PDB file of C-alpha atoms in Angstrom:
ATOM      1  CA  UNK A  54      39.487 -33.680 -13.093  1.00 44.00           C
ATOM      2  CA  UNK A  55      40.717 -33.993  -9.480  1.00 46.00           C
ATOM      3  CA  UNK A  56      39.203 -30.603  -8.495  1.00 51.00           C
ATOM      4  CA  UNK A  57      35.914 -31.516 -10.188  1.00 46.00           C
ATOM      5  CA  UNK A  58      35.760 -34.850  -8.421  1.00 53.00           C
ATOM      6  CA  UNK A  59      36.529 -33.257  -5.077  1.00 50.00           C
ATOM      7  CA  UNK A  60      33.856 -30.663  -5.563  1.00 53.00           C
ATOM      8  CA  UNK A  61      31.328 -33.344  -6.495  1.00 53.00           C
ATOM      9  CA  UNK A  62      32.225 -35.356  -3.402  1.00 57.00           C
ATOM     10  CA  UNK A  63      31.869 -32.198  -1.355  1.00 54.00           C
ATOM     11  CA  UNK A  64      28.400 -31.475  -2.786  1.00 60.00           C
ATOM     12  CA  UNK A  65      27.328 -35.039  -2.151  1.00 62.00           C
ATOM     13  CA  UNK A  66      28.531 -34.878   1.465  1.00 56.00           C
ATOM     14  CA  UNK A  67      26.686 -31.570   1.954  1.00 59.00           C
ATOM     15  CA  UNK A  68      23.506 -33.021   0.541  1.00 60.00           C
ATOM     16  CA  UNK A  69      23.759 -36.057   2.814  1.00 60.00           C
ATOM     17  CA  UNK A  70      24.294 -33.719   5.792  1.00 56.00           C
ATOM     18  CA  UNK A  71      21.272 -31.589   4.886  1.00 56.00           C
ATOM     19  CA  UNK A  72      19.142 -34.718   4.404  1.00 57.00           C
ATOM     20  CA  UNK A  73      20.208 -36.075   7.775  1.00 52.00           C
ATOM     21  CA  UNK A  74      19.688 -32.779   9.698  1.00 51.00           C
ATOM     22  CA  UNK A  75      16.366 -31.779   8.047  1.00 52.00           C
ATOM     23  CA  UNK A  76      14.894 -35.241   7.751  1.00 59.00           C
ATOM     24  CA  UNK A  77      14.201 -34.816   4.061  1.00 65.00           C
ATOM     25  CA  UNK A  78      15.970 -34.205   0.733  1.00 74.00           C
ATOM     26  CA  UNK A  79      16.799 -30.925  -0.826  1.00 80.00           C
ATOM     27  CA  UNK A  80      13.714 -28.977  -1.996  1.00 84.00           C
ATOM     28  CA  UNK A  81      14.606 -28.239  -5.651  1.00 88.00           C
ATOM     29  CA  UNK A  82      11.837 -25.730  -5.926  1.00 90.00           C
ATOM     30  CA  UNK A  83      13.625 -23.604  -3.265  1.00 88.00           C
ATOM     31  CA  UNK A  84      16.957 -24.131  -5.093  1.00 89.00           C
ATOM     32  CA  UNK A  85      15.382 -22.933  -8.385  1.00 91.00           C
ATOM     33  CA  UNK A  86      13.902 -19.929  -6.592  1.00 89.00           C
ATOM     34  CA  UNK A  87      17.287 -18.938  -5.207  1.00 87.00           C
ATOM     35  CA  UNK A  88      18.961 -19.409  -8.600  1.00 89.00           C
ATOM     36  CA  UNK A  89      16.239 -17.214 -10.139  1.00 87.00           C
ATOM     37  CA  UNK A  90      16.976 -14.454  -7.632  1.00 83.00           C
ATOM     38  CA  UNK A  91      20.661 -14.631  -8.516  1.00 84.00           C
ATOM     39  CA  UNK A  92      19.847 -14.328 -12.229  1.00 85.00           C
ATOM     40  CA  UNK A  93      17.600 -11.299 -11.605  1.00 79.00           C
ATOM     41  CA  UNK A  94      20.378  -9.685  -9.551  1.00 77.00           C
ATOM     42  CA  UNK A  95      22.699 -10.056 -12.497  1.00 78.00           C
ATOM     43  CA  UNK A  96      20.271  -8.887 -15.103  1.00 78.00           C
ATOM     44  CA  UNK A  97      19.142  -5.774 -13.146  1.00 72.00           C
ATOM     45  CA  UNK A  98      21.812  -5.066 -10.638  1.00 71.00           C
ATOM     46  CA  UNK A  99      24.902  -5.566 -12.805  1.00 77.00           C
ATOM     47  CA  UNK A 100      23.573  -3.002 -15.293  1.00 78.00           C
ATOM     48  CA  UNK A 101      22.200  -0.390 -12.864  1.00 78.00           C
ATOM     49  CA  UNK A 102      24.846  -0.469 -10.180  1.00 79.00           C
ATOM     50  CA  UNK A 103      27.630   0.996 -12.375  1.00 83.00           C
ATOM     51  CA  UNK A 104      25.229   3.891 -13.116  1.00 81.00           C
ATOM     52  CA  UNK A 105      24.828   4.533  -9.458  1.00 80.00           C
ATOM     53  CA  UNK A 106      28.567   4.508  -8.920  1.00 86.00           C
ATOM     54  CA  UNK A 107      28.939   7.108 -11.661  1.00 88.00           C
ATOM     55  CA  UNK A 108      25.953   9.350 -10.866  1.00 86.00           C
ATOM     56  CA  UNK A 109      25.497   9.002  -7.099  1.00 84.00           C
ATOM     57  CA  UNK A 110      28.336   7.481  -5.069  1.00 85.00           C
ATOM     58  CA  UNK A 111      30.695   4.512  -5.314  1.00 86.00           C
ATOM     59  CA  UNK A 112      29.912   1.245  -3.645  1.00 81.00           C
ATOM     60  CA  UNK A 113      26.077   1.449  -4.016  1.00 78.00           C
ATOM     61  CA  UNK A 114      24.235  -1.603  -5.198  1.00 74.00           C
ATOM     62  CA  UNK A 115      21.002  -1.933  -7.198  1.00 74.00           C
ATOM     63  CA  UNK A 116      19.618  -5.428  -7.371  1.00 71.00           C
ATOM     64  CA  UNK A 117      16.220  -6.964  -8.020  1.00 70.00           C
ATOM     65  CA  UNK A 118      14.623  -5.086  -5.179  1.00 72.00           C
ATOM     66  CA  UNK A 119      16.240  -1.665  -5.375  1.00 73.00           C
ATOM     67  CA  UNK A 120      15.749  -1.467  -9.144  1.00 74.00           C
ATOM     68  CA  UNK A 121      12.012  -2.092  -8.931  1.00 76.00           C
ATOM     69  CA  UNK A 122      11.734   0.331  -6.030  1.00 78.00           C
ATOM     70  CA  UNK A 123      13.603   2.980  -8.071  1.00 77.00           C
ATOM     71  CA  UNK A 124      11.247   2.490 -11.002  1.00 82.00           C
ATOM     72  CA  UNK A 125       8.197   2.948  -8.765  1.00 86.00           C
ATOM     73  CA  UNK A 126       9.691   6.178  -7.390  1.00 88.00           C
ATOM     74  CA  UNK A 127      10.492   7.460 -10.910  1.00 89.00           C
ATOM     75  CA  UNK A 128       7.012   6.531 -12.232  1.00 92.00           C
ATOM     76  CA  UNK A 129       5.381   8.393  -9.278  1.00 91.00           C
ATOM     77  CA  UNK A 130       7.531  11.427  -9.845  1.00 93.00           C
ATOM     78  CA  UNK A 131       6.633  11.521 -13.529  1.00 92.00           C
ATOM     79  CA  UNK A 132       2.984  11.318 -12.602  1.00 88.00           C
ATOM     80  CA  UNK A 133       3.492  14.214 -10.162  1.00 89.00           C
ATOM     81  CA  UNK A 134       5.155  16.288 -12.919  1.00 90.00           C
ATOM     82  CA  UNK A 135       2.207  15.610 -15.287  1.00 87.00           C
ATOM     83  CA  UNK A 136      -0.305  16.648 -12.640  1.00 86.00           C
ATOM     84  CA  UNK A 137      -2.194  19.865 -13.369  1.00 86.00           C
ATOM     85  CA  UNK A 138      -3.839  21.780 -10.536  1.00 85.00           C
ATOM     86  CA  UNK A 139      -7.427  22.961 -10.640  1.00 84.00           C
ATOM     87  CA  UNK A 140      -9.160  25.549  -8.513  1.00 87.00           C
ATOM     88  CA  UNK A 141     -12.503  24.611  -7.004  1.00 87.00           C
ATOM     89  CA  UNK A 142     -14.388  25.928  -3.974  1.00 88.00           C
ATOM     90  CA  UNK A 143     -16.829  24.470  -1.539  1.00 85.00           C
ATOM     91  CA  UNK A 144     -19.058  26.161   1.002  1.00 84.00           C
ATOM     92  CA  UNK A 145     -19.568  25.570   4.726  1.00 85.00           C
ATOM     93  CA  UNK A 146     -21.794  27.301   7.237  1.00 84.00           C
ATOM     94  CA  UNK A 147     -22.045  27.059  11.017  1.00 84.00           C
ATOM     95  CA  UNK A 148     -25.758  26.975  11.876  1.00 83.00           C
ATOM     96  CA  UNK A 149     -27.245  27.382  15.329  1.00 81.00           C
ATOM     97  CA  UNK A 150     -30.696  26.849  16.830  1.00 77.00           C
ATOM     98  CA  UNK A 151     -32.787  29.997  17.064  1.00 68.00           C
ATOM     99  CA  UNK A 152     -32.676  30.984  20.752  1.00 62.00           C
ATOM    100  CA  UNK A 153     -31.627  33.930  22.866  1.00 59.00           C
ATOM    101  CA  UNK A 154     -29.057  31.775  24.606  1.00 56.00           C
ATOM    102  CA  UNK A 155     -27.268  29.446  22.205  1.00 53.00           C
ATOM    103  CA  UNK A 156     -24.490  27.139  23.388  1.00 57.00           C
ATOM    104  CA  UNK A 157     -21.998  25.476  21.068  1.00 54.00           C
ATOM    105  CA  UNK A 158     -23.847  22.183  21.538  1.00 59.00           C
ATOM    106  CA  UNK A 159     -26.807  23.758  19.724  1.00 75.00           C
ATOM    107  CA  UNK A 160     -24.695  24.480  16.605  1.00 82.00           C
ATOM    108  CA  UNK A 161     -23.527  22.269  13.782  1.00 83.00           C
ATOM    109  CA  UNK A 162     -21.525  22.629  10.625  1.00 86.00           C
ATOM    110  CA  UNK A 163     -23.258  22.254   7.245  1.00 87.00           C
ATOM    111  CA  UNK A 164     -21.515  21.655   3.893  1.00 87.00           C
ATOM    112  CA  UNK A 165     -23.007  22.555   0.478  1.00 86.00           C
ATOM    113  CA  UNK A 166     -23.308  19.377  -1.577  1.00 86.00           C
ATOM    114  CA  UNK A 167     -25.626  20.512  -4.284  1.00 86.00           C
ATOM    115  CA  UNK A 168     -26.756  23.737  -5.903  1.00 83.00           C
ATOM    116  CA  UNK A 169     -29.908  24.005  -8.042  1.00 82.00           C
ATOM    117  CA  UNK A 170     -30.134  20.195  -8.142  1.00 84.00           C
ATOM    118  CA  UNK A 171     -26.539  19.918  -9.409  1.00 86.00           C
ATOM    119  CA  UNK A 172     -23.798  18.230  -7.304  1.00 87.00           C
ATOM    120  CA  UNK A 173     -20.956  20.549  -6.237  1.00 88.00           C
ATOM    121  CA  UNK A 174     -17.677  19.357  -7.852  1.00 88.00           C
ATOM    122  CA  UNK A 175     -14.873  18.137  -5.567  1.00 86.00           C
ATOM    123  CA  UNK A 176     -11.337  17.015  -6.121  1.00 85.00           C
ATOM    124  CA  UNK A 177     -12.279  13.554  -7.287  1.00 86.00           C
ATOM    125  CA  UNK A 178     -14.265  15.025 -10.144  1.00 86.00           C
ATOM    126  CA  UNK A 179     -11.158  16.544 -11.902  1.00 87.00           C
ATOM    127  CA  UNK A 180      -8.671  14.970 -14.247  1.00 86.00           C
ATOM    128  CA  UNK A 181      -5.162  15.131 -12.626  1.00 81.00           C
ATOM    129  CA  UNK A 182      -3.332  15.357 -15.991  1.00 82.00           C
ATOM    130  CA  UNK A 183      -5.498  18.178 -17.538  1.00 83.00           C
ATOM    131  CA  UNK A 184      -6.913  19.954 -14.537  1.00 83.00           C
ATOM    132  CA  UNK A 185     -10.341  19.843 -16.132  1.00 84.00           C
ATOM    133  CA  UNK A 186     -13.577  18.280 -15.016  1.00 84.00           C
ATOM    134  CA  UNK A 187     -13.875  14.618 -15.919  1.00 84.00           C
ATOM    135  CA  UNK A 188     -16.361  13.862 -18.690  1.00 81.00           C
ATOM    136  CA  UNK A 189     -19.897  13.701 -17.355  1.00 75.00           C
ATOM    137  CA  UNK A 190     -22.360  10.955 -18.270  1.00 69.00           C
ATOM    138  CA  UNK A 191     -25.535  11.887 -20.043  1.00 64.00           C
ATOM    139  CA  UNK A 192     -26.399  14.891 -22.198  1.00 61.00           C
ATOM    140  CA  UNK A 193     -27.235  17.239 -19.247  1.00 58.00           C
ATOM    141  CA  UNK A 194     -24.463  18.236 -16.808  1.00 70.00           C
ATOM    142  CA  UNK A 195     -24.798  16.821 -13.246  1.00 82.00           C
ATOM    143  CA  UNK A 196     -22.004  18.856 -11.665  1.00 86.00           C
ATOM    144  CA  UNK A 197     -21.558  22.473 -10.877  1.00 86.00           C
ATOM    145  CA  UNK A 198     -18.062  23.979 -10.599  1.00 87.00           C
ATOM    146  CA  UNK A 199     -17.817  26.564  -7.864  1.00 86.00           C
ATOM    147  CA  UNK A 200     -15.131  29.170  -8.432  1.00 86.00           C
ATOM    148  CA  UNK A 201     -14.045  31.965  -6.165  1.00 86.00           C
ATOM    149  CA  UNK A 202     -16.285  34.408  -7.968  1.00 86.00           C
ATOM    150  CA  UNK A 203     -19.404  32.304  -7.897  1.00 83.00           C
ATOM    151  CA  UNK A 204     -18.811  31.372  -4.262  1.00 83.00           C
ATOM    152  CA  UNK A 205     -18.523  35.026  -3.190  1.00 82.00           C
ATOM    153  CA  UNK A 206     -21.556  36.019  -5.193  1.00 82.00           C
ATOM    154  CA  UNK A 207     -23.589  33.249  -3.590  1.00 80.00           C
ATOM    155  CA  UNK A 208     -22.510  34.149  -0.087  1.00 78.00           C
ATOM    156  CA  UNK A 209     -23.036  37.840  -0.789  1.00 76.00           C
ATOM    157  CA  UNK A 210     -26.710  37.074  -1.039  1.00 74.00           C
ATOM    158  CA  UNK A 211     -26.845  35.262   2.296  1.00 75.00           C
ATOM    159  CA  UNK A 212     -26.717  37.413   5.398  1.00 68.00           C
ATOM    160  CA  UNK A 213     -25.338  36.352   8.788  1.00 67.00           C
ATOM    161  CA  UNK A 214     -28.866  36.646  10.286  1.00 73.00           C
ATOM    162  CA  UNK A 215     -30.565  34.570   7.588  1.00 76.00           C
ATOM    163  CA  UNK A 216     -33.023  31.895   8.680  1.00 81.00           C
ATOM    164  CA  UNK A 217     -32.222  28.312   7.731  1.00 83.00           C
ATOM    165  CA  UNK A 218     -34.626  25.397   8.069  1.00 83.00           C
ATOM    166  CA  UNK A 219     -33.775  21.692   8.597  1.00 83.00           C
ATOM    167  CA  UNK A 220     -36.138  20.048   6.129  1.00 85.00           C
ATOM    168  CA  UNK A 221     -35.136  16.406   6.742  1.00 85.00           C
ATOM    169  CA  UNK A 222     -33.105  14.363   9.180  1.00 85.00           C
ATOM    170  CA  UNK A 223     -31.716  10.994   7.977  1.00 87.00           C
ATOM    171  CA  UNK A 224     -30.182   8.599  10.395  1.00 90.00           C
ATOM    172  CA  UNK A 225     -27.990   5.704   9.198  1.00 90.00           C
ATOM    173  CA  UNK A 226     -26.245   2.965  11.118  1.00 91.00           C
ATOM    174  CA  UNK A 227     -22.517   2.743  10.435  1.00 89.00           C
ATOM    175  CA  UNK A 228     -19.957   0.286  11.649  1.00 90.00           C
ATOM    176  CA  UNK A 229     -16.197   0.960  11.839  1.00 88.00           C
ATOM    177  CA  UNK A 230     -13.646  -1.815  11.797  1.00 87.00           C
ATOM    178  CA  UNK A 231     -10.495  -1.320  13.924  1.00 85.00           C
ATOM    179  CA  UNK A 232      -7.303  -0.553  11.977  1.00 85.00           C
ATOM    180  CA  UNK A 233      -4.905  -3.401  11.207  1.00 84.00           C
ATOM    181  CA  UNK A 234      -1.929  -3.894  13.515  1.00 84.00           C
ATOM    182  CA  UNK A 235       1.162  -1.938  12.599  1.00 89.00           C
ATOM    183  CA  UNK A 236       3.762  -3.385  10.291  1.00 90.00           C
ATOM    184  CA  UNK A 237       7.188  -1.801   9.988  1.00 92.00           C
ATOM    185  CA  UNK A 238       6.280   0.582   7.196  1.00 91.00           C
ATOM    186  CA  UNK A 239       2.950   1.762   8.626  1.00 92.00           C
ATOM    187  CA  UNK A 240       4.540   2.244  12.031  1.00 93.00           C
ATOM    188  CA  UNK A 241       7.174   4.520  10.512  1.00 94.00           C
ATOM    189  CA  UNK A 242       4.602   6.440   8.420  1.00 94.00           C
ATOM    190  CA  UNK A 243       2.234   7.105  11.328  1.00 94.00           C
ATOM    191  CA  UNK A 244       5.041   8.110  13.720  1.00 94.00           C
ATOM    192  CA  UNK A 245       6.336  10.619  11.181  1.00 94.00           C
ATOM    193  CA  UNK A 246       2.865  12.013  10.335  1.00 94.00           C
ATOM    194  CA  UNK A 247       1.592  12.258  13.909  1.00 94.00           C
ATOM    195  CA  UNK A 248       4.791  12.836  15.921  1.00 94.00           C
ATOM    196  CA  UNK A 249       7.359  14.048  13.306  1.00 93.00           C
ATOM    197  CA  UNK A 250       9.744  11.230  14.202  1.00 94.00           C
ATOM    198  CA  UNK A 251      12.418  10.058  11.765  1.00 93.00           C
ATOM    199  CA  UNK A 252      12.766   6.372  10.801  1.00 92.00           C
ATOM    200  CA  UNK A 253      15.739   5.844  13.161  1.00 93.00           C
ATOM    201  CA  UNK A 254      13.988   7.534  16.133  1.00 95.00           C
ATOM    202  CA  UNK A 255      10.842   5.484  15.499  1.00 95.00           C
ATOM    203  CA  UNK A 256      12.650   2.176  15.409  1.00 94.00           C
ATOM    204  CA  UNK A 257      14.775   3.146  18.490  1.00 94.00           C
ATOM    205  CA  UNK A 258      11.595   3.841  20.458  1.00 95.00           C
ATOM    206  CA  UNK A 259       9.961   0.715  19.160  1.00 94.00           C
ATOM    207  CA  UNK A 260      12.967  -1.347  20.210  1.00 94.00           C
ATOM    208  CA  UNK A 261      12.739   0.017  23.768  1.00 94.00           C
ATOM    209  CA  UNK A 262       9.019  -0.785  23.860  1.00 92.00           C
ATOM    210  CA  UNK A 263       9.659  -4.302  22.555  1.00 90.00           C
ATOM    211  CA  UNK A 264      12.416  -4.914  25.091  1.00 91.00           C
ATOM    212  CA  UNK A 265      10.078  -3.695  27.847  1.00 89.00           C
ATOM    213  CA  UNK A 266       7.380  -6.217  26.731  1.00 83.00           C
ATOM    214  CA  UNK A 267       4.902  -3.559  25.684  1.00 86.00           C
ATOM    215  CA  UNK A 268       4.655  -4.461  21.968  1.00 86.00           C
ATOM    216  CA  UNK A 269       5.248  -7.484  19.777  1.00 81.00           C
ATOM    217  CA  UNK A 270       8.201  -7.621  17.445  1.00 85.00           C
ATOM    218  CA  UNK A 271       8.082  -4.538  15.208  1.00 86.00           C
ATOM    219  CA  UNK A 272      10.220  -5.638  12.245  1.00 86.00           C
ATOM    220  CA  UNK A 273       7.545  -7.456  10.272  1.00 83.00           C
ATOM    221  CA  UNK A 274       5.589  -7.181   7.019  1.00 81.00           C
ATOM    222  CA  UNK A 275       2.717  -9.345   8.310  1.00 80.00           C
ATOM    223  CA  UNK A 276      -0.348  -8.351  10.365  1.00 80.00           C
ATOM    224  CA  UNK A 277      -0.951 -11.939  11.415  1.00 79.00           C
ATOM    225  CA  UNK A 278      -0.872 -12.559  15.209  1.00 74.00           C
ATOM    226  CA  UNK A 279      -0.655 -15.981  16.787  1.00 76.00           C
ATOM    227  CA  UNK A 280      -3.466 -17.269  18.935  1.00 82.00           C
ATOM    228  CA  UNK A 281      -1.302 -17.074  21.996  1.00 82.00           C
ATOM    229  CA  UNK A 282      -0.618 -13.350  21.273  1.00 76.00           C
ATOM    230  CA  UNK A 283      -4.305 -12.611  20.750  1.00 80.00           C
ATOM    231  CA  UNK A 284      -5.272 -14.394  24.013  1.00 85.00           C
ATOM    232  CA  UNK A 285      -2.554 -12.537  25.904  1.00 81.00           C
ATOM    233  CA  UNK A 286      -3.792  -9.293  24.484  1.00 79.00           C
ATOM    234  CA  UNK A 287      -7.377  -9.949  25.518  1.00 85.00           C
ATOM    235  CA  UNK A 288      -6.279 -10.775  29.056  1.00 85.00           C
ATOM    236  CA  UNK A 289      -4.243  -7.570  29.229  1.00 81.00           C
ATOM    237  CA  UNK A 290      -7.185  -5.502  28.141  1.00 81.00           C
ATOM    238  CA  UNK A 291      -9.789  -7.105  30.379  1.00 73.00           C
TER     239      UNK A 291
END
């Protein structure tokens, strides 16, 4: 009983210290949340970690975060394995104004979007698990599937010197919103896609930029910027 009493006195002293320092009592909702995380670690990690030690390497851990991440990867891989490819073709032409002296500014690219009043099928019109066209609404088909053979037959009837006519010009106003600020994951994805940098190279370069005062802190999962940061950015731009 002595050890129990000492532990109780220690807990009480710690609670009094926390209350004094923070100015309020212990938030039991936060305590319950922490205990819930511990339980999830035991339910998930304690059963998956030994499997990692056996199949991958000793000393690895798999808790509430890693286990869910692993399931997402496995589900995505199974979806990839079920995927069936489908062949479809589209048609593009470079058309120029009829003139003896034609510059590249007088030319534009045209893409075939319909044929005989039927919309040309694209990738979104196919079922990824069967490789077939998705079911079409209505009794009459509203899509045409261009294959290599039909595409070549169609272009075989069109000569390079054929005359094309612009029957209608439609102008629409469009607005583009700027992309959201980088978070850690999107920064790493873009640097790899555009520059071919690894994660370590990306974070090393970002750390140097941060230390030089060129970017805000890069290790974040939030796109929220403080009013002070926004105002400083506006002043830097103007």
